[in-house]
Coordinates of C-alpha atoms in Angstrom, one line a residue:
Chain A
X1 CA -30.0 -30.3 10.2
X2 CA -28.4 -26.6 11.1
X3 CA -26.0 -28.3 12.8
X4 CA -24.9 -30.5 9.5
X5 CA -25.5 -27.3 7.3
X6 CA -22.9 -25.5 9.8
X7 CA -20.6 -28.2 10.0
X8 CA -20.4 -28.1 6.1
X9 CA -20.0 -24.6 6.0
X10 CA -17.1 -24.9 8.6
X11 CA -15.6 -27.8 6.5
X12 CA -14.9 -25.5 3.4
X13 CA -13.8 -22.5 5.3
X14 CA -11.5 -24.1 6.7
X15 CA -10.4 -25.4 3.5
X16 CA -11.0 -22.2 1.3
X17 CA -9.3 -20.2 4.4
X18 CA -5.7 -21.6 3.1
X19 CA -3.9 -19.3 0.7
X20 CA -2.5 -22.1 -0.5
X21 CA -5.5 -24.2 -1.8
X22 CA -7.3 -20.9 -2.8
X23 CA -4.1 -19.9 -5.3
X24 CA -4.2 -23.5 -6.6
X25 CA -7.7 -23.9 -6.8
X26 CA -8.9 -20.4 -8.4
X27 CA -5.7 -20.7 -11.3
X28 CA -7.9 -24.1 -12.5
X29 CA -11.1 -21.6 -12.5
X30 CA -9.5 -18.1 -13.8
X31 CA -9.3 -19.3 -18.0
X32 CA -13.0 -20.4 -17.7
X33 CA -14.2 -17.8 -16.1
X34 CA -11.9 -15.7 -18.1
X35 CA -14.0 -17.3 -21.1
X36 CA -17.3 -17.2 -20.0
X37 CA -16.9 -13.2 -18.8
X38 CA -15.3 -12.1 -22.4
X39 CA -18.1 -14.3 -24.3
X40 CA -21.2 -12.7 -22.4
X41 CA -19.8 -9.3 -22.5
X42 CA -18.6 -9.5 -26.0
X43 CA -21.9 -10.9 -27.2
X44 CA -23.9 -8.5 -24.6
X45 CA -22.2 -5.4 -26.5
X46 CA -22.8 -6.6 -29.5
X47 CA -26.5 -7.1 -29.0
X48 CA -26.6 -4.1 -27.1
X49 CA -25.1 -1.7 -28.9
X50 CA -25.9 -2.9 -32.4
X51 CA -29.5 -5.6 -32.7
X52 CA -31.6 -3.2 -29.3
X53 CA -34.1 -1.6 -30.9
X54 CA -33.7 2.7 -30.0
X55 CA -35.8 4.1 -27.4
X56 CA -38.6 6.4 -28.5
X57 CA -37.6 9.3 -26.8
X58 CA -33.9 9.2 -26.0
X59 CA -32.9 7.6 -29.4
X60 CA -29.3 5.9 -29.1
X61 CA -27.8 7.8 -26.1
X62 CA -29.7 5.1 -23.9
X63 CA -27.5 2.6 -25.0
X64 CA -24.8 3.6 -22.0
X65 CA -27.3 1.5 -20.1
X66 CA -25.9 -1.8 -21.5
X67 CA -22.5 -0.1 -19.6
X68 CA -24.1 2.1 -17.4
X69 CA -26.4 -0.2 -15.3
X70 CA -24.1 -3.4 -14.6
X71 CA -21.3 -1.2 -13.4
X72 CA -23.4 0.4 -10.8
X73 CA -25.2 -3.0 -9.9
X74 CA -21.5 -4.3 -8.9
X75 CA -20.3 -1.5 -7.4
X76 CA -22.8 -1.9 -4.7
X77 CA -22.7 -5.6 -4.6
X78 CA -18.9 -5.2 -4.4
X79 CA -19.5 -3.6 -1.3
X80 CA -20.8 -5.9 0.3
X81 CA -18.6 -8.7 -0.8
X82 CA -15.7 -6.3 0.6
X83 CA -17.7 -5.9 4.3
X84 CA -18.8 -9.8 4.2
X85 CA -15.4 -11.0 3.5
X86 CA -14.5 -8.1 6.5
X87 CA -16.8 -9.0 9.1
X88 CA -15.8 -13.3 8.3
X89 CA -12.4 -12.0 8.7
X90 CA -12.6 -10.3 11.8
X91 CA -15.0 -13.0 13.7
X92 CA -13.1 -16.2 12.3
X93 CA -9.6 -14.9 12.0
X94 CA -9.3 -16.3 8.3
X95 CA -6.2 -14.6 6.6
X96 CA -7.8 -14.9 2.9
X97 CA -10.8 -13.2 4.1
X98 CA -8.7 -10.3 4.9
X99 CA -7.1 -10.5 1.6
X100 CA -10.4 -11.1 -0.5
X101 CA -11.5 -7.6 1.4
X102 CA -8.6 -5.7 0.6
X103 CA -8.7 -6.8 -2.8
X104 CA -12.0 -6.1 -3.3
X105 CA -11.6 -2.6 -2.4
X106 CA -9.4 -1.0 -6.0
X107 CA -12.1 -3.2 -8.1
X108 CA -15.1 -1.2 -6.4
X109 CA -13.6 2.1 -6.5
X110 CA -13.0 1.6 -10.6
X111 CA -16.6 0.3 -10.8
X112 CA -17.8 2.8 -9.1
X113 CA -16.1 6.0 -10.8
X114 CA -17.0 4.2 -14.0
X115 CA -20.6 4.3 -12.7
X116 CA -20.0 8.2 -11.8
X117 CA -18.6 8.9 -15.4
X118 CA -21.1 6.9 -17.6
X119 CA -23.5 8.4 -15.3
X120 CA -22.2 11.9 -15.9
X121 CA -21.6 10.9 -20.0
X122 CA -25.5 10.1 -20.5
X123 CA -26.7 13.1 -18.1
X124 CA -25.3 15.7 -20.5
X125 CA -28.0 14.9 -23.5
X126 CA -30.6 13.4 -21.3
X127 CA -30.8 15.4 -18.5
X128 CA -28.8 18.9 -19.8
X129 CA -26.3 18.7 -16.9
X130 CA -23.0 16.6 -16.3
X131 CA -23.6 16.6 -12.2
X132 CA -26.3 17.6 -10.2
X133 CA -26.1 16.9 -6.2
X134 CA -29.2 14.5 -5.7
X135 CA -29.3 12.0 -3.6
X136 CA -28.5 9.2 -6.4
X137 CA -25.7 10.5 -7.3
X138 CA -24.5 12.1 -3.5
X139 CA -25.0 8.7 -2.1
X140 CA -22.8 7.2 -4.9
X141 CA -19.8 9.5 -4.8
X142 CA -20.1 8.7 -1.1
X143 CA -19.5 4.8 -1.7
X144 CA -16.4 5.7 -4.1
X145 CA -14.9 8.2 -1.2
X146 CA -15.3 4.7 1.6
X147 CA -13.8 2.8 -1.5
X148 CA -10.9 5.2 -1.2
X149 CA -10.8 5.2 2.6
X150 CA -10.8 1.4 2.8
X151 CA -8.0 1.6 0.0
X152 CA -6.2 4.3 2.2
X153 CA -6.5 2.6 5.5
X154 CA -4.8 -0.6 4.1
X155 CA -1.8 1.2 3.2
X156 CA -1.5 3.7 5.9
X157 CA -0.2 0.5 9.3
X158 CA 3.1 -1.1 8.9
X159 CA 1.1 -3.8 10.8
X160 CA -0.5 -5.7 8.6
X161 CA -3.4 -7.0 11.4
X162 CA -3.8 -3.5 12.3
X163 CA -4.2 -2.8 8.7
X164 CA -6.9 -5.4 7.9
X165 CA -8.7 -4.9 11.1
X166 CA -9.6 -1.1 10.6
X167 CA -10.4 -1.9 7.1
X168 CA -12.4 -4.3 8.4
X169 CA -14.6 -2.0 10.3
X170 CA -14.8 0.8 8.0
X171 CA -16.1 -2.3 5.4
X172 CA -19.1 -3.0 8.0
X173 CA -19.2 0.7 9.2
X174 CA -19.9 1.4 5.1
X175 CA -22.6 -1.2 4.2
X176 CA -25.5 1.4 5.7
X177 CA -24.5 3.5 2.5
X178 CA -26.1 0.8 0.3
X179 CA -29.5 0.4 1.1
X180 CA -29.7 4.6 0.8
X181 CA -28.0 4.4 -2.7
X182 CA -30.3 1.5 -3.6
X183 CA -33.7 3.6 -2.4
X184 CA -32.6 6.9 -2.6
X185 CA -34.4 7.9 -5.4
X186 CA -37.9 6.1 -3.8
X187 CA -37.6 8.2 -0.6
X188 CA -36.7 11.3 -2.1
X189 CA -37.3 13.3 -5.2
X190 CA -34.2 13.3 -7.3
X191 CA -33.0 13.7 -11.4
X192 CA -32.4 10.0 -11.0
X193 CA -34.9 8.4 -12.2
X194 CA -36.5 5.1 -10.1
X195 CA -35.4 1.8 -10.7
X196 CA -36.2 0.1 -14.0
X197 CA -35.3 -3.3 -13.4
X198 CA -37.6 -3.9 -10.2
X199 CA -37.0 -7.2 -7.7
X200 CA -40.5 -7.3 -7.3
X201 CA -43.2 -6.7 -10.2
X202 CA -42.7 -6.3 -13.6
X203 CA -39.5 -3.7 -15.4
X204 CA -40.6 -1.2 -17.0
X205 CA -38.1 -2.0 -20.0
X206 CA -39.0 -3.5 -23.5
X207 CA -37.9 -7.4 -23.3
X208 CA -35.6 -6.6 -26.6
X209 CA -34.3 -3.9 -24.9
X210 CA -34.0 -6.3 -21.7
X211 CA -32.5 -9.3 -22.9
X212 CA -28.9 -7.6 -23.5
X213 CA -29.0 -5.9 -20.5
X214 CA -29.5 -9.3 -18.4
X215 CA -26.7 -10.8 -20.8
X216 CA -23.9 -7.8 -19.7
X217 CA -25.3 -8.1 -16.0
X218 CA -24.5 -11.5 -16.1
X219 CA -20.8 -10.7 -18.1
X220 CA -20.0 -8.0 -15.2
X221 CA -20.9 -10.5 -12.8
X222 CA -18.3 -12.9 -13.9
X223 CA -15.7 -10.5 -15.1
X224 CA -15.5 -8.7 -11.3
X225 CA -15.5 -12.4 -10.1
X226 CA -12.4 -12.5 -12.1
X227 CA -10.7 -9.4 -11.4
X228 CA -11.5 -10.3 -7.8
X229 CA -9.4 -13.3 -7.9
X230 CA -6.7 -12.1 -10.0
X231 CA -6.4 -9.2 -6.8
X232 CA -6.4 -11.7 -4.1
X233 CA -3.6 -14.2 -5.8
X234 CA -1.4 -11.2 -6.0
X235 CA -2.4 -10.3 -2.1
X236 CA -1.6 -14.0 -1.7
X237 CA 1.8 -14.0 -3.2
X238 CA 2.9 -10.1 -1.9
X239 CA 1.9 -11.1 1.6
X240 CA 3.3 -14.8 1.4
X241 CA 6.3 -14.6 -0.5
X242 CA 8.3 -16.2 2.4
X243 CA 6.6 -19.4 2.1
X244 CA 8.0 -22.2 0.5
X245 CA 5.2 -22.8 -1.9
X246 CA 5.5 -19.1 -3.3
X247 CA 8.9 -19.9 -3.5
X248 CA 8.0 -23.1 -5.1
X249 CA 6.3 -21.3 -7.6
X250 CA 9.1 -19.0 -9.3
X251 CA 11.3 -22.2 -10.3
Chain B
X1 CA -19.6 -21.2 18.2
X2 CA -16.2 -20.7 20.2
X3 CA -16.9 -18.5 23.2
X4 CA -14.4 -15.8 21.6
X5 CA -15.6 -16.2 18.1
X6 CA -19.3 -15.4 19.3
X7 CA -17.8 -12.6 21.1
X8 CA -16.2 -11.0 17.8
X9 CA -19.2 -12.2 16.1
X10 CA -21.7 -9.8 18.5
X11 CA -19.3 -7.2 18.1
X12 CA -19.7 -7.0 14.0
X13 CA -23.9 -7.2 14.9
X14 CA -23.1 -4.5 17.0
X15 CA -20.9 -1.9 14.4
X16 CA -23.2 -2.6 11.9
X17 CA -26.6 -1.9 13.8
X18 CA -24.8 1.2 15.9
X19 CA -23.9 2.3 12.1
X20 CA -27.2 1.6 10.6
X21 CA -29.2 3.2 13.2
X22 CA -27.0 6.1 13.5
X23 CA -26.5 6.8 10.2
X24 CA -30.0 6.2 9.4
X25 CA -31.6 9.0 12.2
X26 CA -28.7 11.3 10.9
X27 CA -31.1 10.6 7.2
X28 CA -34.4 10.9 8.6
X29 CA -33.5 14.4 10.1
X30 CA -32.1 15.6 7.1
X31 CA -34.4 14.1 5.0
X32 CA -36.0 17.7 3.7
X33 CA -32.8 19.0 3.0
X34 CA -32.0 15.7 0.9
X35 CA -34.6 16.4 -1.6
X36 CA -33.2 17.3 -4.9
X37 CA -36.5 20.2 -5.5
X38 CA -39.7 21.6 -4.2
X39 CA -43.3 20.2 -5.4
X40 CA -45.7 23.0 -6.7
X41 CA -48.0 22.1 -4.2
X42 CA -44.9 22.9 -1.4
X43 CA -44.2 26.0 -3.1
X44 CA -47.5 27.4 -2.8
X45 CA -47.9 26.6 0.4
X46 CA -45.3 28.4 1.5
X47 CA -42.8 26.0 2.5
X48 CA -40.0 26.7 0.0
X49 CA -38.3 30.2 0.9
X50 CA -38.7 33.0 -1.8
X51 CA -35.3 35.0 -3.1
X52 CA -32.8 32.0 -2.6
X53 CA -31.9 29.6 -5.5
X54 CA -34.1 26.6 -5.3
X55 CA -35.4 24.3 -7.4
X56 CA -38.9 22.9 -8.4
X57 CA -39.9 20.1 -9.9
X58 CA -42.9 18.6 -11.7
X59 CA -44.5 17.5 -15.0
X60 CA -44.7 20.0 -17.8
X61 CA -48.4 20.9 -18.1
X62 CA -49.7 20.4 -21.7
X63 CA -50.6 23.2 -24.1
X64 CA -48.8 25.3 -21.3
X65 CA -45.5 25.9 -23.4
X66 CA -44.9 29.1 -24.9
X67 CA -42.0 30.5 -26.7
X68 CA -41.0 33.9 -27.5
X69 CA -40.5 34.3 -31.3
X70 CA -37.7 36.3 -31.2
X71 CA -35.4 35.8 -28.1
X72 CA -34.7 32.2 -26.0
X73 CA -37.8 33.1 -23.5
X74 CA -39.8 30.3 -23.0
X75 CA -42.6 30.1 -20.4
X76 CA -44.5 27.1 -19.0
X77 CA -46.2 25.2 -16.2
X78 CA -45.3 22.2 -14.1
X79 CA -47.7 20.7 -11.6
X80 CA -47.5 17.6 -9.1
X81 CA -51.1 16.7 -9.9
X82 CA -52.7 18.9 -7.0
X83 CA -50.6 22.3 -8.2
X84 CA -49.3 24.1 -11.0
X85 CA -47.0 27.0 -10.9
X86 CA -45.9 28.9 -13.7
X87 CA -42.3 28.9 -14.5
X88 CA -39.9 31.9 -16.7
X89 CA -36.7 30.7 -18.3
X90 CA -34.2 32.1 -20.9
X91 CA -31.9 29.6 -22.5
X92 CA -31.5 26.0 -24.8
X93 CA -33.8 23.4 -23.0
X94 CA -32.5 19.9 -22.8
X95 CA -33.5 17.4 -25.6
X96 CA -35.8 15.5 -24.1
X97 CA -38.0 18.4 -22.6
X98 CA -41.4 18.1 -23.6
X99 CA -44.9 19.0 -22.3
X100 CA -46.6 16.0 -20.2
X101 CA -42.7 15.1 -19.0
X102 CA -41.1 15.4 -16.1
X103 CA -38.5 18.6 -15.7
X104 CA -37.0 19.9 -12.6
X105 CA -36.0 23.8 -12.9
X106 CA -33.0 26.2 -10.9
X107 CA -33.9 29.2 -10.0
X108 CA -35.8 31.9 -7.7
X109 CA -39.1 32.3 -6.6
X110 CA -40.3 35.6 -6.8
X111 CA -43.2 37.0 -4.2
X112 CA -44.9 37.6 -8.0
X113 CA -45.8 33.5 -7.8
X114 CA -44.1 32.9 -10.7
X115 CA -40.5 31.1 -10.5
X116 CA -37.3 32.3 -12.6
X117 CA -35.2 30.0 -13.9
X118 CA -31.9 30.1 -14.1
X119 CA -31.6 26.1 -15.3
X120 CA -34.1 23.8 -16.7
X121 CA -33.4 19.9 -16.3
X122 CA -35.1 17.5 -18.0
X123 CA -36.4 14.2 -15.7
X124 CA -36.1 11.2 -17.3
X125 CA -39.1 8.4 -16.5
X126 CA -37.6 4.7 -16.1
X127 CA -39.0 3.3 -19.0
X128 CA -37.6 2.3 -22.2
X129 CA -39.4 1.6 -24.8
X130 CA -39.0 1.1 -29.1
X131 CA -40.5 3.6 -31.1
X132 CA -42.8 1.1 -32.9
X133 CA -44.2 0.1 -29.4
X134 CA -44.6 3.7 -28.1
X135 CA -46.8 4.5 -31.6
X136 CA -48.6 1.8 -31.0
X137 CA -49.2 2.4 -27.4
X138 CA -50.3 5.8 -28.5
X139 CA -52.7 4.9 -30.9
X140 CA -54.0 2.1 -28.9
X141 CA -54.2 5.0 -26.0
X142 CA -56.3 7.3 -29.0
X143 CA -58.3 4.6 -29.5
X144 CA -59.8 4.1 -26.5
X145 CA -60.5 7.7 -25.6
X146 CA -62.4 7.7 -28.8
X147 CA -64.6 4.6 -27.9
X148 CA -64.9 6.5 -24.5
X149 CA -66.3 10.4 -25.3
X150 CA -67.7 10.5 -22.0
X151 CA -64.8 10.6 -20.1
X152 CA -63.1 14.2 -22.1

């Protein structure tokens, strides 16, 4: 059965692994997705923002949440789909791995400042300070700085293997960074406060309050989806522009 | 698995585990450095050094909160369940301080036991709740320490 499952698996890397099909393939996806992303996001803010009740104590200024908490969540992910994409590209040799990684890199940075600055935004009334250097918040600038270094490292080999292979490493070098931002503020005391939206047991969140949330999880989820493949089809055509498809393309 | 696709395949195990291990006994040494405060219960034991900015951290004790009628002196407690310590600060508190709430304060620790604050935090808890809800929760939390006098 593993060897059917693997066979499968090999079957549509292969397949996915050509620029070609994965520029073709992802144009029929991008307005759908395009779609989906503006609907649940649109409709997310709306409930969010307007139809949420207010929280007892922190009034309306909770409402970054709805902003606040989906940015961060794909930040991290981001990460991983950066060194997953990194490690597939250094063990199978897959040039749109490499490109998915690199592309993946700008989109996590932005998500992650965003997280800083919301973050920041909301500390001020909450919390009475913009910054404080807990481990939350340490760990997080951390994962914007290997953002930036995977970002640098790209741009700083005129060979473009060299490039993708230390960004590569740096990807997988990174991913220990995610499990300490994810449990930081369980192992030790910080301002942050714990996780509300727990993977095991029940969140500590009104469902009213929870609903929206969920529906802008799910809206970041599809919009970074999107971004994600609107990066790697320009990485497709900047690094391919001498094949005859590309070529195709502009006539 | 191709011989040399194993190979590279090892090689990622390995970056990542060297990384993770590394990284992660880097963490564990550091780990009482990485704490954002003190606990009461540290500070009076002696762990937290006196005459350098620290900070401590804790729940407001209730009915400890005193403000001075004519300046921006406030004084209060904050305890970790085991230890309270009393804390001195001049200034605007946050919004969302209140007794029975967390706060973490900046500041000195004088040889006096009491610490001086410099800055005063307040710690959000993770839950979110409507204002109807946390009435009702309150009343419902009256109501049983009514129906239970023993217990006060």
């Amino acid at each position: 059965m593993w060897q059917s499952i693997l066979k499968f698996i090999q079957k549509w890397f292969h397949r996915f692994g050509s620029p070609r099909w994965f520029y073709q393939t992802t144009g029929k996806w991008l307005p759908y997705l395009a779609v989906i992303s503006v609907g649940l996001l649109v409709l997310g803010s709306i409930w969010g923002l307007g139809f949420a009740p207010q929280d007892a104590r922190q009034g309306n200024s909770y409402r970054i949440i709805f902003i606040h908490v989906p940015i961060s969540v794909l930040a991290m992910i981001g990460y991983y789909v950066m060194a997953a994409a990194g490690a597939v590209a250094l063990i199978w040799k897959i040039k749109i791995a490499n490109m998915v990684m690199v592309s993946a890199a700008p989109l996590g940075a932005a998500l992650t400042f965003l997280a800083l600055l919301t973050g920041s935004i909301w500390g001020k009334p909450t919390w009475g300070t913009y910054w404080v250097w807990d481990a939350r918040i340490t760990s997080m600038l951390i994962l914007f700085f290997l953002y930036l270094g995977v970002i640098a490292l790209n741009q700083a080999f005129t060979s473009r293997d060299t490039a993708y292979k230390a960004c590569a490493i740096l990807s997988l070098v990174g991913t220990v960074n995610i499990p300490i931002i994810y449990k930081s503020v369980d192992w030790w005391y910080t301002l942050h406060q714990p996780a509300t939206i727990k993977l095991t047991g029940a969140s500590s969140i009104h469902p009213d309050m929870l609903k929206p949330l969920i529906v802008m999880i799910l809206g970041f989820y599809c919009f970074y989806a999107l971004v994600l493949m609107l990066n790697t089809r320009t990485e497709i055509l900047a690094r391919e522009w001498r094949s005859s498809w590309v070529r195709g393309l502009s006539q | 698995m191709k011989p040399a696709r194993k190979q590279r395949l090892q090689l990622v195990i390995f970056i990542v585990s060297v990384a993770s291990i590394g990284i992660g006994l880097a963490v564990y040494a550091l780990r009482d450095n990485i704490n954002l405060f003190y606990t009461p219960s540290q500070m009076l034991a002696g762990e937290a050094p006196q005459n350098t900015r620290i900070r401590v951290g804790g729940m407001v004790v209730v009915d400890s909160f005193v403000r001075n009628e004519d300046s921006l002196d406030t004084a209060f407690e904050v305890t970790d369940g085991a230890a309270n310590i009393q804390i001195q600060y001049s200034g605007i508190l946050p919004d969302l301080f209140a007794e029975d709430e967390a706060a973490v304060a900046l500041g000195y620790w004088t040889s006096e036991k009491i610490f001086k604050a410099e800055e005063v935090m307040a710690k959000h808890d993770e839950e979110y709740t409507p204002p109807e809800v946390a009435d009702a929760m309150e009343k419902a939390h009256q109501a049983t320490d009514k129906n239970a006098p023993g217990l006060h």
